[in-house]
Amino acid sequence: RSSSLTPPIPMSSPDITDAERQAVAGVLQTTRLSMGPEEKSFEDAIRSRIGAKHAIAVNSGTSGLHLCVRAAGIRDGDWVITTPFSFISSSNVLLFERAIPVFVDVDPKTGNLDPELVAQAAADLSQGGQTAQRWLPRQGVAGEGRLKAILAVDVFGQPADYDRLNTIAQQYGLFLIEDSCEALGATYKNRPAGMLGDIGVFAFYPNKQITTGEGGMIVTNRDDWALLIRALRSQGRAPGDTWLAHTFLGYNYRLDEMSAALGRVQMSRLDTLLAKRECVAGWYSERLAEIDGVEPPREIPSTTRLSWFVYVVRFAESIDRDAIIHALAKEQIPSRPYFAPIHLQRFMADRFGYQPGDYPIVESLGRQSLALPFSSIMTETQVNRVCSVLKSILHSS
């Protein structure tokens, strides 16, 4: 193999056409660059697509999750059951409000929350006292807390088991927040991701199914939460407040008009974008099936549509995943570990006393998993090259 004559393959690429460029340029011909009609049009596109009563645009998925936490009344010392196999923001938004993320291990097939462990944790945490201690961090938890919510993540575009999670939430009087930042367009038993709990969030970073550059969208059917969130995203201004009146402690989490225009056009192409990503995933799965020691992503029966966010393979335990990363990089093929366990991030371990071995399935997935280059504009030739190089590396090692 020789990398000198072959161009590098991007890790991910946004899928942008002249329609998006013209929409953004059109906004720049106006004097309304924020809080204008494009924001509402983008919100309407998301709302109508998934059947939500409310869709509220924000400047990132993290901002959206933070506002969900605020709307649910999660505060200092509250306990929230969540996953350590996720992007860091799903835990950070709890720490912003001084709540305690209570981690449980995940389903090895999907990387999503294991509902049986969630049920056990909810039962024990609801009792409090010594019964709750087995689920709480070793340190950094002051006083007696209160179990308030479940924050589930739809990992890699595949929804968690929401029928089971909703049953648990209802049994213990918990809110269920859906981090669907990786799953726009996915369905669970023919129901749209984002609408499977009390409130959901999508994100639109450039490697997502659609992009606004940076941006997010909160969706919910709860009128009271929607009213509060719209105020909180704009410096705490409630309906009727003047520009310099602020009923609530709020934030500047608004999405600008240029980003909203980009998102509006991207939403008009959503089915095409999803189909193109499915096609690329199909090329990968077909070719990787021929390579020993590499397992393509698994799709479970409750997922009636997987929305391909990234393409993450798993290597056999005997394979040195990090050596594969370096060997691919020499051939100008980037790759990324997905995910690094949250509980072993330095600030989480320092604060809460987590140690290797605390969540063995998450840690195994963290060692074995690798995201390969993936986007809706990736070509079959590029997929063939990635798989051919990967096969050669494995056979020579």
Short mmCIF file of C-alpha atoms in Angstrom, two decimals:
data_model
loop_
_atom_site.label_atom_id
_atom_site.label_comp_id
_atom_site.label_asym_id
_atom_site.label_seq_id
_atom_site.Cartn_x
_atom_site.Cartn_y
_atom_site.Cartn_z
CA ARG A 1 0.00 0.00 0.00
CA SER A 2 1.17 3.56 -0.63
CA SER A 3 -0.42 6.71 0.75
CA SER A 4 1.65 9.16 -1.29
CA LEU A 5 -0.52 9.01 -4.40
CA THR A 6 -3.93 8.81 -2.74
CA PRO A 7 -5.79 11.81 -1.28
CA PRO A 8 -6.78 11.73 2.40
CA ILE A 9 -10.32 10.65 3.22
CA PRO A 10 -12.20 13.13 5.45
CA MET A 11 -13.43 11.82 8.80
CA SER A 12 -16.78 13.49 8.11
CA SER A 13 -18.16 16.10 5.72
CA PRO A 14 -21.30 18.25 5.67
CA ASP A 15 -23.57 17.77 2.66
CA ILE A 16 -24.15 21.33 1.42
CA THR A 17 -25.69 22.40 -1.90
CA ASP A 18 -26.27 25.72 -3.64
CA ALA A 19 -29.75 25.83 -2.09
CA GLU A 20 -28.21 26.12 1.40
CA ARG A 21 -25.64 28.66 0.23
CA GLN A 22 -28.31 30.81 -1.38
CA ALA A 23 -30.50 30.67 1.73
CA VAL A 24 -27.66 31.87 3.95
CA ALA A 25 -26.70 34.56 1.44
CA GLY A 26 -30.33 35.66 1.35
CA VAL A 27 -30.32 36.31 5.09
CA LEU A 28 -27.21 38.46 4.67
CA GLN A 29 -29.13 40.66 2.25
CA THR A 30 -31.49 41.59 5.10
CA THR A 31 -31.00 43.46 8.36
CA ARG A 32 -32.48 40.59 10.44
CA LEU A 33 -29.61 38.32 11.49
CA SER A 34 -31.12 37.04 14.74
CA MET A 35 -34.59 36.29 16.15
CA GLY A 36 -36.20 36.42 12.70
CA PRO A 37 -38.39 34.40 10.34
CA GLU A 38 -35.77 31.76 9.49
CA GLU A 39 -35.68 30.59 13.10
CA LYS A 40 -39.43 30.04 13.10
CA SER A 41 -39.37 28.31 9.71
CA PHE A 42 -36.67 25.93 10.90
CA GLU A 43 -38.60 25.21 14.09
CA ASP A 44 -41.76 24.57 12.06
CA ALA A 45 -39.90 22.14 9.80
CA ILE A 46 -38.71 20.05 12.75
CA ARG A 47 -42.03 20.27 14.57
CA SER A 48 -44.07 19.08 11.60
CA ARG A 49 -41.58 16.34 10.69
CA ILE A 50 -41.75 14.58 14.04
CA GLY A 51 -45.20 15.63 15.22
CA ALA A 52 -44.10 17.75 18.17
CA LYS A 53 -46.32 20.43 19.62
CA HIS A 54 -43.27 22.62 20.27
CA ALA A 55 -39.85 22.90 18.63
CA ILE A 56 -37.40 25.44 20.04
CA ALA A 57 -34.15 26.27 18.25
CA VAL A 58 -30.98 26.77 20.28
CA ASN A 59 -27.31 27.28 19.51
CA SER A 60 -26.13 23.75 20.35
CA GLY A 61 -27.34 20.35 21.47
CA THR A 62 -25.59 20.97 24.79
CA SER A 63 -27.56 24.18 25.29
CA GLY A 64 -30.73 22.27 24.49
CA LEU A 65 -29.98 19.56 27.04
CA HIS A 66 -29.13 22.17 29.65
CA LEU A 67 -32.50 23.88 29.16
CA CYS A 68 -34.25 20.51 29.45
CA VAL A 69 -32.53 19.98 32.79
CA ARG A 70 -33.63 23.43 33.92
CA ALA A 71 -37.22 22.87 32.74
CA ALA A 72 -37.39 19.60 34.67
CA GLY A 73 -36.42 21.45 37.85
CA ILE A 74 -33.26 19.41 38.35
CA ARG A 75 -31.06 21.19 40.85
CA ASP A 76 -28.32 20.98 43.46
CA GLY A 77 -27.93 17.45 44.82
CA ASP A 78 -30.62 15.79 42.67
CA TRP A 79 -29.80 12.36 41.25
CA VAL A 80 -30.27 11.61 37.55
CA ILE A 81 -29.79 8.13 36.12
CA THR A 82 -27.77 8.32 32.92
CA THR A 83 -25.11 6.62 30.84
CA PRO A 84 -21.31 6.88 30.92
CA PHE A 85 -21.19 5.83 27.23
CA SER A 86 -21.95 9.13 25.54
CA PHE A 87 -20.49 12.43 24.50
CA ILE A 88 -19.50 14.35 27.63
CA SER A 89 -22.26 16.98 27.36
CA SER A 90 -25.00 14.60 28.54
CA SER A 91 -23.29 14.54 31.95
CA ASN A 92 -21.98 18.10 31.91
CA VAL A 93 -25.48 19.58 31.72
CA LEU A 94 -26.30 17.88 35.02
CA LEU A 95 -23.14 19.17 36.63
CA PHE A 96 -23.99 22.70 35.44
CA GLU A 97 -26.94 22.53 37.87
CA ARG A 98 -24.91 20.75 40.59
CA ALA A 99 -26.94 17.58 40.12
CA ILE A 100 -25.31 14.14 40.39
CA PRO A 101 -25.09 11.90 37.32
CA VAL A 102 -25.81 8.36 38.52
CA PHE A 103 -24.29 6.05 35.95
CA VAL A 104 -25.49 2.58 35.05
CA ASP A 105 -23.89 0.21 32.57
CA VAL A 106 -25.21 -0.31 29.05
CA ASP A 107 -26.63 -2.93 26.73
CA PRO A 108 -23.62 -4.52 25.00
CA LYS A 109 -25.53 -4.82 21.70
CA THR A 110 -26.40 -1.14 21.31
CA GLY A 111 -24.39 0.87 23.84
CA ASN A 112 -27.69 2.33 25.11
CA LEU A 113 -28.83 2.30 28.74
CA ASP A 114 -29.58 -1.21 30.02
CA PRO A 115 -33.21 -0.91 31.18
CA GLU A 116 -32.86 -3.74 33.69
CA LEU A 117 -30.03 -1.91 35.43
CA VAL A 118 -32.01 1.34 35.25
CA ALA A 119 -34.93 -0.42 36.98
CA GLN A 120 -32.67 -1.75 39.72
CA ALA A 121 -31.04 1.64 40.22
CA ALA A 122 -34.39 3.46 40.34
CA ALA A 123 -35.72 1.03 42.94
CA ASP A 124 -32.67 1.38 45.20
CA LEU A 125 -32.21 5.11 44.77
CA SER A 126 -35.87 5.77 45.53
CA GLN A 127 -35.39 4.12 48.92
CA GLY A 128 -32.38 6.31 49.71
CA GLY A 129 -30.04 5.63 52.59
CA GLN A 130 -27.66 2.69 52.41
CA THR A 131 -29.76 1.04 49.70
CA ALA A 132 -28.87 3.86 47.33
CA GLN A 133 -25.14 3.82 48.02
CA ARG A 134 -24.23 1.02 45.61
CA TRP A 135 -25.24 3.26 42.68
CA LEU A 136 -23.71 6.52 43.86
CA PRO A 137 -20.16 7.74 43.22
CA ARG A 138 -17.51 6.98 45.85
CA GLN A 139 -16.99 10.67 46.61
CA GLY A 140 -18.34 14.09 45.74
CA VAL A 141 -21.92 13.41 46.90
CA ALA A 142 -22.88 15.53 49.88
CA GLY A 143 -25.96 14.69 51.95
CA GLU A 144 -29.09 12.81 50.97
CA GLY A 145 -30.21 13.39 47.40
CA ARG A 146 -33.44 12.77 45.56
CA LEU A 147 -33.90 10.77 42.37
CA LYS A 148 -35.40 13.18 39.84
CA ALA A 149 -35.01 11.94 36.27
CA ILE A 150 -33.59 9.56 33.68
CA LEU A 151 -31.47 11.06 30.91
CA ALA A 152 -31.19 8.52 28.08
CA VAL A 153 -28.96 8.82 25.01
CA ASP A 154 -29.79 7.43 21.56
CA VAL A 155 -26.28 6.19 20.86
CA PHE A 156 -25.04 6.39 17.26
CA GLY A 157 -28.56 7.05 15.95
CA GLN A 158 -30.30 4.04 17.52
CA PRO A 159 -33.01 4.85 20.11
CA ALA A 160 -32.85 3.41 23.60
CA ASP A 161 -35.61 1.07 24.89
CA TYR A 162 -38.16 3.77 25.66
CA ASP A 163 -41.15 1.56 26.41
CA ARG A 164 -39.22 0.09 29.31
CA LEU A 165 -37.67 3.40 30.35
CA ASN A 166 -41.05 5.15 30.35
CA THR A 167 -42.50 2.39 32.52
CA ILE A 168 -39.69 2.89 35.04
CA ALA A 169 -40.07 6.68 34.94
CA GLN A 170 -43.80 6.46 35.57
CA GLN A 171 -43.37 3.94 38.38
CA TYR A 172 -41.00 6.20 40.30
CA GLY A 173 -42.37 9.59 39.27
CA LEU A 174 -39.33 10.56 37.21
CA PHE A 175 -38.89 12.82 34.20
CA LEU A 176 -37.46 11.18 31.09
CA ILE A 177 -35.15 13.35 28.99
CA GLU A 178 -34.18 12.03 25.56
CA ASP A 179 -30.76 13.01 24.25
CA SER A 180 -31.50 12.38 20.58
CA CYS A 181 -28.65 14.58 19.40
CA GLU A 182 -27.33 11.69 17.29
CA ALA A 183 -30.67 10.36 16.05
CA LEU A 184 -32.67 12.82 13.95
CA GLY A 185 -34.86 10.72 11.67
CA ALA A 186 -34.60 7.50 13.69
CA THR A 187 -37.73 5.64 14.78
CA TYR A 188 -38.42 3.32 17.70
CA LYS A 189 -41.33 0.96 17.01
CA ASN A 190 -42.36 3.43 14.28
CA ARG A 191 -42.33 6.38 16.69
CA PRO A 192 -39.92 9.26 16.04
CA ALA A 193 -36.80 9.75 18.10
CA GLY A 194 -36.94 12.93 20.15
CA MET A 195 -40.59 12.31 21.08
CA LEU A 196 -40.07 9.19 23.18
CA GLY A 197 -39.76 10.84 26.61
CA ASP A 198 -41.02 14.04 28.21
CA ILE A 199 -38.66 16.16 26.14
CA GLY A 200 -35.98 15.58 23.52
CA VAL A 201 -33.06 17.33 21.88
CA PHE A 202 -31.45 17.16 18.42
CA ALA A 203 -28.04 18.59 17.48
CA PHE A 204 -26.69 19.87 14.19
CA TYR A 205 -22.90 19.85 14.37
CA PRO A 206 -21.30 19.40 10.89
CA ASN A 207 -20.99 15.60 11.24
CA LYS A 208 -24.69 15.14 12.06
CA GLN A 209 -27.51 14.04 9.75
CA ILE A 210 -28.26 17.70 9.04
CA THR A 211 -26.12 20.64 10.03
CA THR A 212 -26.50 24.28 10.96
CA GLY A 213 -22.76 24.61 11.70
CA GLU A 214 -23.54 24.72 15.40
CA GLY A 215 -27.09 24.36 16.65
CA GLY A 216 -29.75 22.29 18.34
CA MET A 217 -33.52 21.86 18.66
CA ILE A 218 -35.63 21.03 21.71
CA VAL A 219 -38.93 19.21 21.08
CA THR A 220 -41.75 18.58 23.54
CA ASN A 221 -45.52 18.43 23.89
CA ARG A 222 -45.43 20.16 27.29
CA ASP A 223 -46.76 23.72 27.06
CA ASP A 224 -45.32 24.79 30.42
CA TRP A 225 -41.82 23.58 29.66
CA ALA A 226 -41.86 25.11 26.17
CA LEU A 227 -42.89 28.49 27.58
CA LEU A 228 -40.10 28.41 30.16
CA ILE A 229 -37.46 27.21 27.69
CA ARG A 230 -38.26 29.95 25.18
CA ALA A 231 -37.70 32.47 27.97
CA LEU A 232 -34.53 30.85 29.27
CA ARG A 233 -32.86 30.66 25.85
CA SER A 234 -33.21 34.45 25.46
CA GLN A 235 -31.82 35.90 28.70
CA GLY A 236 -34.85 34.90 30.77
CA ARG A 237 -37.34 37.16 29.01
CA ALA A 238 -40.87 35.92 29.65
CA PRO A 239 -43.79 36.75 27.33
CA GLY A 240 -44.61 40.43 27.82
CA ASP A 241 -41.12 41.35 29.05
CA THR A 242 -39.45 44.29 27.36
CA TRP A 243 -35.92 43.95 25.93
CA LEU A 244 -34.34 44.90 29.26
CA ALA A 245 -36.78 43.03 31.50
CA HIS A 246 -35.85 39.54 32.69
CA THR A 247 -38.32 37.43 34.64
CA PHE A 248 -35.95 34.44 34.94
CA LEU A 249 -32.25 33.79 35.20
CA GLY A 250 -31.58 32.95 31.57
CA TYR A 251 -28.93 32.45 28.91
CA ASN A 252 -28.06 33.56 25.42
CA TYR A 253 -28.75 30.19 23.77
CA ARG A 254 -30.45 31.55 20.65
CA LEU A 255 -29.79 30.26 17.11
CA ASP A 256 -28.87 32.96 14.59
CA GLU A 257 -30.77 33.47 11.33
CA MET A 258 -27.95 32.28 9.04
CA SER A 259 -27.73 28.96 10.87
CA ALA A 260 -31.52 28.62 10.91
CA ALA A 261 -31.70 29.23 7.14
CA LEU A 262 -29.11 26.51 6.61
CA GLY A 263 -31.10 24.15 8.82
CA ARG A 264 -34.39 24.92 7.09
CA VAL A 265 -33.00 23.91 3.70
CA GLN A 266 -31.24 20.88 5.16
CA MET A 267 -34.55 19.72 6.62
CA SER A 268 -36.15 19.91 3.16
CA ARG A 269 -33.49 17.39 2.06
CA LEU A 270 -33.64 15.18 5.17
CA ASP A 271 -34.99 12.03 3.50
CA THR A 272 -32.35 12.26 0.79
CA LEU A 273 -29.59 12.82 3.34
CA LEU A 274 -30.74 9.87 5.46
CA ALA A 275 -30.96 7.60 2.41
CA LYS A 276 -27.45 8.54 1.30
CA ARG A 277 -26.09 7.75 4.76
CA GLU A 278 -27.91 4.42 4.77
CA CYS A 279 -26.30 3.63 1.43
CA VAL A 280 -22.79 4.36 2.72
CA ALA A 281 -23.48 2.27 5.84
CA GLY A 282 -24.64 -0.57 3.59
CA TRP A 283 -21.41 -0.49 1.59
CA TYR A 284 -19.42 -0.67 4.80
CA SER A 285 -21.43 -3.52 6.32
CA GLU A 286 -21.21 -5.60 3.15
CA ARG A 287 -17.44 -5.27 2.87
CA LEU A 288 -16.64 -5.57 6.58
CA ALA A 289 -18.60 -8.81 6.81
CA GLU A 290 -15.68 -10.40 4.97
CA ILE A 291 -13.07 -9.30 7.53
CA ASP A 292 -12.46 -11.46 10.60
CA GLY A 293 -12.29 -9.70 13.94
CA VAL A 294 -14.38 -6.70 12.87
CA GLU A 295 -18.05 -6.44 13.86
CA PRO A 296 -20.29 -3.96 12.01
CA PRO A 297 -22.93 -2.00 14.01
CA ARG A 298 -25.92 -3.98 15.24
CA GLU A 299 -29.48 -2.90 14.56
CA ILE A 300 -32.08 -4.30 16.98
CA PRO A 301 -35.74 -5.11 16.15
CA SER A 302 -37.25 -2.19 18.10
CA THR A 303 -35.29 0.21 15.87
CA THR A 304 -37.62 0.56 12.90
CA ARG A 305 -35.23 3.10 11.39
CA LEU A 306 -31.66 3.63 12.44
CA SER A 307 -30.49 7.14 11.60
CA TRP A 308 -26.83 6.77 10.70
CA PHE A 309 -24.79 9.35 12.59
CA VAL A 310 -21.37 7.69 12.60
CA TYR A 311 -20.22 4.25 11.51
CA VAL A 312 -18.68 2.53 14.52
CA VAL A 313 -17.19 -0.95 14.33
CA ARG A 314 -16.01 -3.18 17.15
CA PHE A 315 -12.81 -5.15 17.13
CA ALA A 316 -12.22 -8.48 18.81
CA GLU A 317 -10.58 -8.12 22.23
CA SER A 318 -7.39 -9.68 20.86
CA ILE A 319 -6.92 -6.80 18.37
CA ASP A 320 -5.00 -3.67 19.39
CA ARG A 321 -7.49 -0.97 18.42
CA ASP A 322 -5.06 1.89 19.00
CA ALA A 323 -2.48 0.25 16.72
CA ILE A 324 -5.17 0.10 14.03
CA ILE A 325 -5.79 3.86 14.45
CA HIS A 326 -2.11 4.63 13.89
CA ALA A 327 -1.82 2.27 10.92
CA LEU A 328 -4.88 3.80 9.25
CA ALA A 329 -3.54 7.31 9.84
CA LYS A 330 -0.34 6.41 7.97
CA GLU A 331 -2.57 5.67 4.97
CA GLN A 332 -4.31 9.05 5.33
CA ILE A 333 -7.44 7.42 6.72
CA PRO A 334 -8.62 9.07 9.96
CA SER A 335 -10.55 7.22 12.64
CA ARG A 336 -11.76 7.99 16.17
CA PRO A 337 -12.38 6.02 19.38
CA TYR A 338 -16.13 6.24 20.09
CA PHE A 339 -16.75 6.79 22.99
CA ALA A 340 -14.17 7.32 25.71
CA PRO A 341 -16.04 6.35 28.92
CA ILE A 342 -17.25 9.47 30.71
CA HIS A 343 -16.53 8.15 34.20
CA LEU A 344 -12.83 7.81 33.36
CA GLN A 345 -12.48 11.36 32.04
CA ARG A 346 -9.98 13.06 34.31
CA PHE A 347 -12.27 15.64 35.93
CA MET A 348 -15.00 13.03 36.52
CA ALA A 349 -12.58 10.56 38.11
CA ASP A 350 -11.02 13.28 40.25
CA ARG A 351 -14.36 14.61 41.45
CA PHE A 352 -16.31 11.39 41.98
CA GLY A 353 -13.62 8.76 42.56
CA TYR A 354 -14.45 6.55 39.58
CA GLN A 355 -11.99 3.78 38.77
CA PRO A 356 -11.39 1.36 35.90
CA GLY A 357 -13.71 -1.60 36.29
CA ASP A 358 -16.69 0.39 37.56
CA TYR A 359 -18.69 -0.04 34.33
CA PRO A 360 -17.15 -3.01 32.52
CA ILE A 361 -19.38 -3.06 29.44
CA VAL A 362 -18.86 0.64 28.79
CA GLU A 363 -15.12 0.21 29.25
CA SER A 364 -15.05 -2.77 26.90
CA LEU A 365 -16.92 -0.79 24.26
CA GLY A 366 -14.51 2.10 24.81
CA ARG A 367 -11.54 -0.21 24.11
CA GLN A 368 -13.05 -2.05 21.14
CA SER A 369 -15.01 0.61 19.25
CA LEU A 370 -13.74 2.70 16.36
CA ALA A 371 -15.53 5.23 14.17
CA LEU A 372 -14.48 4.98 10.52
CA PRO A 373 -14.77 7.86 8.02
CA PHE A 374 -18.45 8.47 7.31
CA SER A 375 -20.72 11.02 5.68
CA SER A 376 -23.53 11.26 3.16
CA ILE A 377 -21.09 12.42 0.46
CA MET A 378 -18.64 9.56 0.95
CA THR A 379 -18.14 7.54 -2.23
CA GLU A 380 -18.15 3.79 -2.74
CA THR A 381 -14.53 4.07 -3.87
CA GLN A 382 -13.60 5.67 -0.54
CA VAL A 383 -15.43 2.98 1.43
CA ASN A 384 -13.67 0.30 -0.60
CA ARG A 385 -10.32 1.89 0.17
CA VAL A 386 -10.99 2.11 3.93
CA CYS A 387 -12.07 -1.53 4.08
CA SER A 388 -9.22 -2.75 1.87
CA VAL A 389 -6.60 -0.96 3.96
CA LEU A 390 -8.19 -2.16 7.20
CA LYS A 391 -8.21 -5.75 5.95
CA SER A 392 -4.56 -5.51 4.94
CA ILE A 393 -3.58 -4.07 8.32
CA LEU A 394 -5.35 -6.83 10.21
CA HIS A 395 -3.90 -9.58 8.03
CA SER A 396 -0.36 -8.24 8.44
CA SER A 397 -0.55 -7.82 12.22
#
